[in-house]
Amino acid sequence: MIYDIQCLHDNDSPQRVNEFINYLETIKGKSENTLDAYKIDLNLFFRFIKIYKGFIKDKNIEFEDIKIDDIDDSVIKALTLSDLYAFISFTEKYRHNNARTRARKVATLKSFFKFLHSKIRIINDNPALELETPKVSSRQPIYLTLDESLALLNSLDKNNKNYYRDYCILTLFLNCGMRVSELCGIDTTKIKGDTLSIIGKGNKERTVYLNESCKKSINDYLNVRDNTKVPFEEKDALFISSMNRRISKRSVEILVKKYIKAANIDNAEIYTPHKLRHTAATLMYKYGNADIRSLQQILGHNNVSTTQIYTHVDNEQLRETIQSNPLAKLK
């Protein structure tokens, strides 16, 4: 039998990039989105290197048309820390990348060169070892208030044929804090009573506990869900699109935007499924007295430092704190 192994090799990328991506996928279990991000960053880096090192003589060639599949070990071994900083400077000045995006590219380079140095040992010195990460200012998460969350759930039209599906999607987002990829990947076979198994980042499975609202919305949807026209390999998909396939992330993003707008929520354009994840975490922390470690497990974070952005103090809490000062009522 002849196997199709072309998928293991991207003809547009350098060989060592392909090896790194395969390693991340098979050993580290990184998600497809993460793999794509690494590949984009590294291909951008090596296109820059071909210009920066004078390998490109044609001044009129488009940046994206620069071939990098010919990058060999001799080029990689000659790279220095200064070359890496030059690339990061390039992404800021010419690609207009902000500090957060540049920090991601630094993380990509550090992982890549660590792989080359420690795993396949094609370089004796790791030029990214002392590469520093741009300072990233902390950002307050954007989220819906409790009243806005209720308005969102009440914005759905019960005469819509997809009412029960869409209501269930919004309910799971607002109660469980799922990522959009996790929600789209839910299978009916993974729902057992008040528990749901989902596949998170890094292909890791975790258990989500369902409250009464979630259980009811799922049961209501299952009562009207029709998978008779769904292909066999997707029969178990919980959420089915109008095309009778597992619902896509893009479809979920569109429906969230639609209902946010219908709920007349201010600045509706800034809200995405990920902002509903922020909302769930904030509501659990503010009203459910969830501690940081519980939130970490619920959200599927590897590091508790990631979860800490949800434990912010909002303006209402600040106002209440000021009003609680015993001197506040003096006239």
PDB file of C-alpha atoms in Angstrom, residues 29 57 107-108 110 132 192 226:
ATOM      1  CA  GLY A  29       0.000  17.590  20.680  1.00  0.00           C
ATOM      2  CA  LYS A  57      18.764  40.243  -5.804  1.00  0.00           C
ATOM      3  CA  ALA A 107       8.126  32.668  21.646  1.00  0.00           C
ATOM      4  CA  THR A 108       8.045  30.963  18.238  1.00  0.00           C
ATOM      5  CA  LYS A 110      12.739  30.479  21.076  1.00  0.00           C
ATOM      6  CA  GLU A 132      14.152  38.945  25.259  1.00  0.00           C
ATOM      7  CA  LYS A 192     -23.205  12.007  30.402  1.00  0.00           C
ATOM      8  CA  ASP A 226     -32.113  16.391  13.114  1.00  0.00           C
TER       9      ASP A 226
END
